[in-house]
Coordinates of C-alpha atoms in Angstrom, one line a residue:
X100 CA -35.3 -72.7 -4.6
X101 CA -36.2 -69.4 -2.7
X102 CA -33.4 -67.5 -1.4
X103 CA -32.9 -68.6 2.7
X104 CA -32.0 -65.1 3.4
X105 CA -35.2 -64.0 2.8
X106 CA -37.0 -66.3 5.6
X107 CA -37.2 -65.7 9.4
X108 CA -38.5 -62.0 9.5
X109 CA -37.1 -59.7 12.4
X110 CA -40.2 -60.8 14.6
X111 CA -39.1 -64.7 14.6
X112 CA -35.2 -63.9 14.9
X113 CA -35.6 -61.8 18.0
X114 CA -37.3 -64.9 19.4
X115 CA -33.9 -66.8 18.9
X116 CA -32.0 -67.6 22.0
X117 CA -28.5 -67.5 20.3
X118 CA -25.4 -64.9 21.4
X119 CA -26.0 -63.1 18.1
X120 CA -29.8 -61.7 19.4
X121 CA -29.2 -62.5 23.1
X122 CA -26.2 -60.5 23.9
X123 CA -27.4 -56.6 23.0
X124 CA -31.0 -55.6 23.5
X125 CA -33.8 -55.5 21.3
X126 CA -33.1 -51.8 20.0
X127 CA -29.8 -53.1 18.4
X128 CA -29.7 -54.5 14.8
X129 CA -27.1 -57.1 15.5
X130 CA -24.5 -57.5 12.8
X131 CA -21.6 -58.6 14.3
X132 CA -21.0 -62.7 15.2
X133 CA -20.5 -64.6 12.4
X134 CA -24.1 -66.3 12.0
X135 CA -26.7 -66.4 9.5
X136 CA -29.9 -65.0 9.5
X137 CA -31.7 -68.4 8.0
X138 CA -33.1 -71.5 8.4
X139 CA -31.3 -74.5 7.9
X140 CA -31.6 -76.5 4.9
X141 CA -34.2 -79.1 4.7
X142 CA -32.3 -81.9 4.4
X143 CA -30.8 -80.9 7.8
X144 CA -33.9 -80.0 9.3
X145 CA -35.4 -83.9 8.8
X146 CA -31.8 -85.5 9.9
X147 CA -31.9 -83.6 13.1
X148 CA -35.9 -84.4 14.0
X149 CA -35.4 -88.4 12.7
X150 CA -32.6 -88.6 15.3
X151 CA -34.6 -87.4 18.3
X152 CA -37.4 -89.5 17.3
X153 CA -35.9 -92.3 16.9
X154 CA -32.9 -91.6 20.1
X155 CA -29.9 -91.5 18.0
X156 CA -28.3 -88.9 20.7
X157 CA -25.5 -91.0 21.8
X158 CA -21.6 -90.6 20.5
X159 CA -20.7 -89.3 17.1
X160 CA -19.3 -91.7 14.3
X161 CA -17.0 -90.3 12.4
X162 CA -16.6 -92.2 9.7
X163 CA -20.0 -90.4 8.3
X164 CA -18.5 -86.7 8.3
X165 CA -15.1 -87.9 6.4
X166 CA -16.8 -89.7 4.1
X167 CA -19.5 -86.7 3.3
X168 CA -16.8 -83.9 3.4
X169 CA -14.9 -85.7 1.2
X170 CA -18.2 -86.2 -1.3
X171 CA -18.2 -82.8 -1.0
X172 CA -15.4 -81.9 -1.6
X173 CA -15.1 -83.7 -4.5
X174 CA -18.1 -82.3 -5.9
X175 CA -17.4 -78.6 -5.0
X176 CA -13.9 -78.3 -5.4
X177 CA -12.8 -81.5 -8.0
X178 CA -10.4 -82.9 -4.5
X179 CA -10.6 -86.3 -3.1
X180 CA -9.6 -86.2 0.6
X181 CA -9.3 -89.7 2.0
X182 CA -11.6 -90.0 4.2
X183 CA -9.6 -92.6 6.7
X184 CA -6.7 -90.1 7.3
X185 CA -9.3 -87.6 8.4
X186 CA -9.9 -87.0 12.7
X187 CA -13.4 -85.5 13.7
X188 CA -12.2 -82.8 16.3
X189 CA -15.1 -80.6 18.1
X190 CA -14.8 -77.7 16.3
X191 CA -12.7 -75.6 13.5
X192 CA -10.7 -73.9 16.6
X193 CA -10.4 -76.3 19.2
X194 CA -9.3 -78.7 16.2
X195 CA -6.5 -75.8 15.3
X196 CA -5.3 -75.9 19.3
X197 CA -5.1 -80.2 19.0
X198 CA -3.2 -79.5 15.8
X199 CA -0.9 -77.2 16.8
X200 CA 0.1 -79.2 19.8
X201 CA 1.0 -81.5 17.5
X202 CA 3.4 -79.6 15.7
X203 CA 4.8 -77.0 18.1
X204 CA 5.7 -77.0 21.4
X205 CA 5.1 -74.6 24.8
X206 CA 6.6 -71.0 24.2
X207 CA 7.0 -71.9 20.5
X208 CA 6.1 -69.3 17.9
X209 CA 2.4 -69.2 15.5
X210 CA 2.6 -67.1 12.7
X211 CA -0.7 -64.8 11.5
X212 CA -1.9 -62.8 8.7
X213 CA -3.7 -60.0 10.0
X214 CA -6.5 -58.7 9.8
X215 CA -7.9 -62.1 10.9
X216 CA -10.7 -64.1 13.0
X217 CA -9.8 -62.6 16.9
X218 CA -9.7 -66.3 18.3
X219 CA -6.5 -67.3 16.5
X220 CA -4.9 -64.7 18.7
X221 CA -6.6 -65.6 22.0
X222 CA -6.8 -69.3 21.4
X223 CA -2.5 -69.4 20.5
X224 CA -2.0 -67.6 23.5
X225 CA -3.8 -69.4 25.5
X226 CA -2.2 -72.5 24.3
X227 CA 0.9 -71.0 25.6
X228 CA 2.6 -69.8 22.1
X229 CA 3.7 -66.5 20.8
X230 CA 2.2 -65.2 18.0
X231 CA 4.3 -63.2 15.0
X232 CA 2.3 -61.1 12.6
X233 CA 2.7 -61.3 9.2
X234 CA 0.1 -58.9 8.0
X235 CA -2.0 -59.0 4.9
X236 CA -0.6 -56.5 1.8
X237 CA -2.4 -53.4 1.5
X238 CA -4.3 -54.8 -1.3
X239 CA -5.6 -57.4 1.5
X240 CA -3.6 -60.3 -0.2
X241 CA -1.4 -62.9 1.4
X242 CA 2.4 -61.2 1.2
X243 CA 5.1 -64.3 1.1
X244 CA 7.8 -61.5 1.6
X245 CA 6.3 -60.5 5.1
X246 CA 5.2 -64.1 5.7
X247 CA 9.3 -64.8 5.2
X248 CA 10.2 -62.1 7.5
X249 CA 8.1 -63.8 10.0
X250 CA 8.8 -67.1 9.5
X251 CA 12.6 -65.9 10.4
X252 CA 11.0 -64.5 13.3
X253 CA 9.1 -67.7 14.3
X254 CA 12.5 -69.9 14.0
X255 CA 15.0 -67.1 15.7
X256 CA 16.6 -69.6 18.5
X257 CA 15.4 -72.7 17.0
X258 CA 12.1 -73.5 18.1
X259 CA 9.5 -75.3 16.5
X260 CA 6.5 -73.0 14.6
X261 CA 3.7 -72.7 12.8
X262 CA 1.8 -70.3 10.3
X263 CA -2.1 -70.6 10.8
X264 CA -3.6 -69.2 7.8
X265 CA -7.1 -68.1 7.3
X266 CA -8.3 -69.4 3.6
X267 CA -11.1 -68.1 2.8
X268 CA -10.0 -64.5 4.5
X269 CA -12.0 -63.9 7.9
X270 CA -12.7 -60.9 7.8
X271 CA -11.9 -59.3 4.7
X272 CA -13.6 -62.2 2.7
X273 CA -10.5 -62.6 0.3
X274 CA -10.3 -66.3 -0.8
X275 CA -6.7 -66.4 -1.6
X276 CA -5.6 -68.4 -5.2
X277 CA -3.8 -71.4 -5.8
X278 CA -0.7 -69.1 -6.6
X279 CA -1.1 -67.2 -3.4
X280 CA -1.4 -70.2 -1.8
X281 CA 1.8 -71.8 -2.9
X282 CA 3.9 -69.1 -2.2
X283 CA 3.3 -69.0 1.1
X284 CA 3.2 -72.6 1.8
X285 CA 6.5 -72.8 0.1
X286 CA 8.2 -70.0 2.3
X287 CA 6.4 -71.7 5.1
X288 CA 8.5 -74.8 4.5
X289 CA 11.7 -73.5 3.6
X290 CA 11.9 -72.2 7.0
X291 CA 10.6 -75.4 8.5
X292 CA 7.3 -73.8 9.6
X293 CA 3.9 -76.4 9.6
X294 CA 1.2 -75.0 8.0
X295 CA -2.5 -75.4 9.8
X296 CA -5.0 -73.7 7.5
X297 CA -8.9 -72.7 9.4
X298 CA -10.8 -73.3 5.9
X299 CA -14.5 -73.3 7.6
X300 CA -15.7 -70.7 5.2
X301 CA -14.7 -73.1 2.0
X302 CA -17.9 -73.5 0.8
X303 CA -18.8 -69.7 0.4
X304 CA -16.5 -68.7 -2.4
X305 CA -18.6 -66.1 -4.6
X306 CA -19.5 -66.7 -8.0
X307 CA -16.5 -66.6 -10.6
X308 CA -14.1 -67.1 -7.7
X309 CA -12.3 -71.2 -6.8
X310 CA -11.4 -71.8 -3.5
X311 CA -8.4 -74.1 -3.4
X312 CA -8.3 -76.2 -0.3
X313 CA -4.4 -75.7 1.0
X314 CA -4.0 -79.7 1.4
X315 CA -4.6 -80.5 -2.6
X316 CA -1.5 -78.0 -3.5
X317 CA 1.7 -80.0 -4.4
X318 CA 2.7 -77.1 -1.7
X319 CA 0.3 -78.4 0.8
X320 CA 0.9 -82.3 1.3
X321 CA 2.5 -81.3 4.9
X322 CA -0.3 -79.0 5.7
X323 CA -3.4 -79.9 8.1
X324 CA -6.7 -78.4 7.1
X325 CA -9.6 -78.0 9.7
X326 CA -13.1 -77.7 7.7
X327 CA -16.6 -77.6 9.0
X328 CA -20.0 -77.0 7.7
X329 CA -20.9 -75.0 10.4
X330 CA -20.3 -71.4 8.9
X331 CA -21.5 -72.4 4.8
X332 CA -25.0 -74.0 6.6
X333 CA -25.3 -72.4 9.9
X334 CA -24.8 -75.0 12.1
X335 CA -22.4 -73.3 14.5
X336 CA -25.0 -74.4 17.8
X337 CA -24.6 -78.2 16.3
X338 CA -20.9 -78.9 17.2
X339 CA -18.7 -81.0 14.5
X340 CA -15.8 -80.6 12.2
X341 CA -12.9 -82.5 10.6
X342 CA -8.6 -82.1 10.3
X343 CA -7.6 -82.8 7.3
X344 CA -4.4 -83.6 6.8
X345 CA -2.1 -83.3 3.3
X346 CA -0.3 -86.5 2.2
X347 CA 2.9 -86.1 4.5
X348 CA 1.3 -84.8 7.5
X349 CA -0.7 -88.1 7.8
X350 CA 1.7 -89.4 10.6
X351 CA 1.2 -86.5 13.0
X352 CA -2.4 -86.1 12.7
X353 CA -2.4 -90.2 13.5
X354 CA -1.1 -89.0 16.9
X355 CA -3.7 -86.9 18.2
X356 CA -5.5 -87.9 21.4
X357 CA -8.2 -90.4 20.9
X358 CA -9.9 -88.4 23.7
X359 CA -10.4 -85.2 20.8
X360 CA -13.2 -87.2 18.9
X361 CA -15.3 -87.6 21.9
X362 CA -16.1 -83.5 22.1
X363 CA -17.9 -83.4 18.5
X364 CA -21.8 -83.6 18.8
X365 CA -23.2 -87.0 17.3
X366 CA -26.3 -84.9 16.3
X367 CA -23.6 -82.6 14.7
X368 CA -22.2 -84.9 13.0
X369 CA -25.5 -86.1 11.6
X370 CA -26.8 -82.5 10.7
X371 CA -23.4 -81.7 8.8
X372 CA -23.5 -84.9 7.1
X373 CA -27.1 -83.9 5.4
X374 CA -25.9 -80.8 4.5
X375 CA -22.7 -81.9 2.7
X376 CA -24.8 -84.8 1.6
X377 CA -27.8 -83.4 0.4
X378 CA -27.5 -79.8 0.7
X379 CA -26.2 -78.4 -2.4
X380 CA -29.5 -77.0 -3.9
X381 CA -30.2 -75.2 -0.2
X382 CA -26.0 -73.8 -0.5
X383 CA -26.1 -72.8 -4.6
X384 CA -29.5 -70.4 -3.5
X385 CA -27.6 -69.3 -0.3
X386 CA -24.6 -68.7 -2.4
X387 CA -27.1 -66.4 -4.9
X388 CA -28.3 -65.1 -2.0
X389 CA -25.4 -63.2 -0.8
X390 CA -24.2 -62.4 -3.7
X391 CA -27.5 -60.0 -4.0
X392 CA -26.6 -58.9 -0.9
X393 CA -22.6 -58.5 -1.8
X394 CA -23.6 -56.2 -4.9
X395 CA -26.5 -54.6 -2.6
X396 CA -24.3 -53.5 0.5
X397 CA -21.8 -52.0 -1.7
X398 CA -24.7 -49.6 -3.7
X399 CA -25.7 -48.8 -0.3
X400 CA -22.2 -48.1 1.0
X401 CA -22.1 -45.9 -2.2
X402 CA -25.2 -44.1 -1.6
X403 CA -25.2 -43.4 2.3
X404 CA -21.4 -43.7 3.4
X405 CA -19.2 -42.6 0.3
X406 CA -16.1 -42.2 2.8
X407 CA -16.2 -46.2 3.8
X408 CA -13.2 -47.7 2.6
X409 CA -14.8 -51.0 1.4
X410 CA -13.3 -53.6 -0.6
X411 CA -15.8 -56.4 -2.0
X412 CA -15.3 -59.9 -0.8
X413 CA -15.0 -62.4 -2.9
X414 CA -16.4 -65.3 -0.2
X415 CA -17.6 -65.2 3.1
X416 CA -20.9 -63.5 4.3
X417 CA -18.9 -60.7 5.7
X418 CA -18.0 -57.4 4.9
X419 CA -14.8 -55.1 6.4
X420 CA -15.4 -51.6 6.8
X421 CA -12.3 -49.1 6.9
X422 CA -14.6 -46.1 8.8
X423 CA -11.3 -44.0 9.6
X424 CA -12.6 -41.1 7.5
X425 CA -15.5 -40.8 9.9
X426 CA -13.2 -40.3 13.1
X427 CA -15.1 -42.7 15.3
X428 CA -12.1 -43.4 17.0
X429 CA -10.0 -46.7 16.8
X430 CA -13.1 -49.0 17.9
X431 CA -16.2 -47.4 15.2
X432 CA -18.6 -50.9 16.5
X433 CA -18.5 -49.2 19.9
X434 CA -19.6 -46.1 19.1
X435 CA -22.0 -47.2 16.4
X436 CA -23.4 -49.6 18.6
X437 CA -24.4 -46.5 21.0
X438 CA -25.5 -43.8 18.4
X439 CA -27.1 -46.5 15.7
X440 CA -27.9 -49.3 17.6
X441 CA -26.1 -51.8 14.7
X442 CA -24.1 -53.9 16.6
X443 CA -20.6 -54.9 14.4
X444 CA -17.8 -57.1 15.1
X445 CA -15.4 -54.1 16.6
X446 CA -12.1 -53.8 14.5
X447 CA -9.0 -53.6 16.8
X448 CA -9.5 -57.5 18.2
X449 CA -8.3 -58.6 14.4
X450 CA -4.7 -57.4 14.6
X451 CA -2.8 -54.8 12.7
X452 CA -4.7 -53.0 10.5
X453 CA -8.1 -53.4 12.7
X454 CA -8.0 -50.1 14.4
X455 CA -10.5 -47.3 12.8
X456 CA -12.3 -50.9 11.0
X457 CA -15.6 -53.0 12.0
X458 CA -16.8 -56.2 10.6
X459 CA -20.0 -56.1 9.4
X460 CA -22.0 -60.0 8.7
X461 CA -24.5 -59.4 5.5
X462 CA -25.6 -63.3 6.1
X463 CA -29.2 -61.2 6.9
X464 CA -32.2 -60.1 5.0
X465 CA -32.3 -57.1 2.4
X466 CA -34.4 -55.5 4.8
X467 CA -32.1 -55.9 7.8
X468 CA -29.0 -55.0 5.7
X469 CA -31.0 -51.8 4.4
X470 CA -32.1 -50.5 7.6
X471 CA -28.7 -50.9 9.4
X472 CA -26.9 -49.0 6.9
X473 CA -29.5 -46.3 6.7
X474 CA -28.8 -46.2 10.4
X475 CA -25.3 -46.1 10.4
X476 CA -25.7 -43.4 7.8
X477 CA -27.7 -40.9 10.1
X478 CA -25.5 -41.7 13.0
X479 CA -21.9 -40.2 11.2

């Protein structure tokens, strides 16, 4: 199967109508949002145009995405969620806000592993809970020493918490082992603190590395996973994911609002069912794909920006770029948005250790990718 990174062209993207090539102008290489440059898998592509021709556009059934994730699952990562425990929620993070209301309370405390996805700060808050930081090592790995310290933290006074972990690694792209894993989820329950893992990126482990899912652990069976297709099959526009819950969390993921599964899209739910389903040909060239590009942004990195402090990722289709040594200040995507019109997701909005740092998204073609680093390149 060809590689789907290859497809669109610039011409045809720049027709899209999406945040990603709406929000800067047509000057600007955008690199930033967390969306693919392809076209969806086949499979998807027929689901999606049989349901408007025949009017299948009414509610969503969930029973078909817990019984395909869990195919999936099985098939990708040898684990047998049951399907019946599962609850469709709308998305990955409005399913972590109807999770955590499950298992803290107003002014309670949400622990996070910075540098991570900007929402789980602005989406805790808003929910009306504190966040503690428990920030990645320097090596970009999960630390269960700081996690303790802030799992202490979290419980001071004896309020209910949480630690919402990131698995695969958004942004630094590390997919963190079953070891890891364990550690942290054991910490996490020494100190009484519920685990809620964002695993959307599952799928896109790179080749030679295992994503674990956090709920097949032994450490896990009180952890609730929230899993999508939307980031492995870009189908963020097509609204529909799933909780997951370990063994012993069961009972409180029973007791969210039946009112949750009524904001996930039916045709969603129908599009993310073919790709789990029927996708895995379209996913293993994707996977090859960015690998190409993986190996390909770091000779480029090598040859144009020697001073980038760039660690490979081993999932994910993005990369994060320490540009301290280039003294672009503490926000680099806002001045490299100016001078090389490359639009990146800026640093600081990721926590500690995001000032002087931008995300860039190499989910594009090897053209695209070339071009914005050459520009990059003549901009510093």
């Amino acid at each position: 199967m060809d590689n789907p990174l290859v497809g669109p062209g610039l011409a045809a993207l720049r027709e899209r109508r999406s945040v990603k090539w709406r929000l800067y102008g047509p000057d600007v290489l955008p690199l930033w949002v967390a969306e693919m440059d392809v076209v969806p898998a086949e499979p998807v592509q027929r689901a999606v145009v049989d349901a408007m021709r025949s009017g299948d556009t009414g509610y969503p059934w969930a029973e078909d995405y817990a019984t395909a994730l869990s195919a999936f699952a099985t098939q990708r990562w040898g684990w047998t969620p049951d399907p019946a425990a599962m609850a469709i929620v709308p998305d990955v993070m409005l399913g972590v806000v109807e999770v955590l209301k499950l298992v803290t309370g107003p002014g309670d405390a949400v622990v996070v592993s910075p540098p991570v996805y900007p929402p789980f700060f602005q989406f805790v808050r808003s929910l009306g809970r504190r966040v503690v930081e428990a920030p990645l090592s320097p090596a970009g790995r999960l630390d269960p020493e700081t996690v303790e310290r802030a799992c202490v933290e979290a419980t001071r006074g004896g309020g209910r918490a949480a630690y919402l972990l990131c698995n695969p690694q958004n942004p630094t792209g590390a997919v963190h082992t079953a070891d890891e894993l364990t550690a942290v989820l054991e910490v996490a329950s020494a100190h009484g603190v519920r685990v809620v893992a964002d695993e959307i990126h599952a799928p896109l482990a790179h080749p030679g590395v295992r994503f674990t899912p956090v709920a097949s652990l032994p450490a896990g069976t009180a952890a609730i996973s929230l899993m999508s297709a939307s980031k492995a099959f870009n189908l963020a526009g097509l609204k529909a994911a799933m909780a997951v819950p370990g063994p012993q969390a069961r009972a409180d993921l029973a007791r969210i609002p039946e009112e949750v599964s009524h904001g996930a899209s039916h045709v969603g739910v129908i599009a993310h069912r073919a790709a789990y389903l029927e996708g895995g040909p379209w996913l293993d060239a994707l996977l090859a794909g960015l690998e190409e590009n993986r190996r390909l942004l770091g000779s480029l990195l090598s040859q144009h920006l020697p001073e980038v402090g760039y660690r490979e990722p081993q999932g994910t289709f993005l990369a994060w770029l320490d540009l301290r040594a280039y003294d672009l200040g503490p926000d680099p995507a806002a001045v490299l948005r100016e001078r090389a019109k490359v639009a990146l997701h800026p640093g600081p909005g990721f926590g500690a250790g995001g000032q002087g740092h931008a995300r860039l998204n190499f989910g594009t073609s090897p053209e695209i990718l070339r071009e914005a680093v050459t520009r990059i390149a003549a901009a510093v």
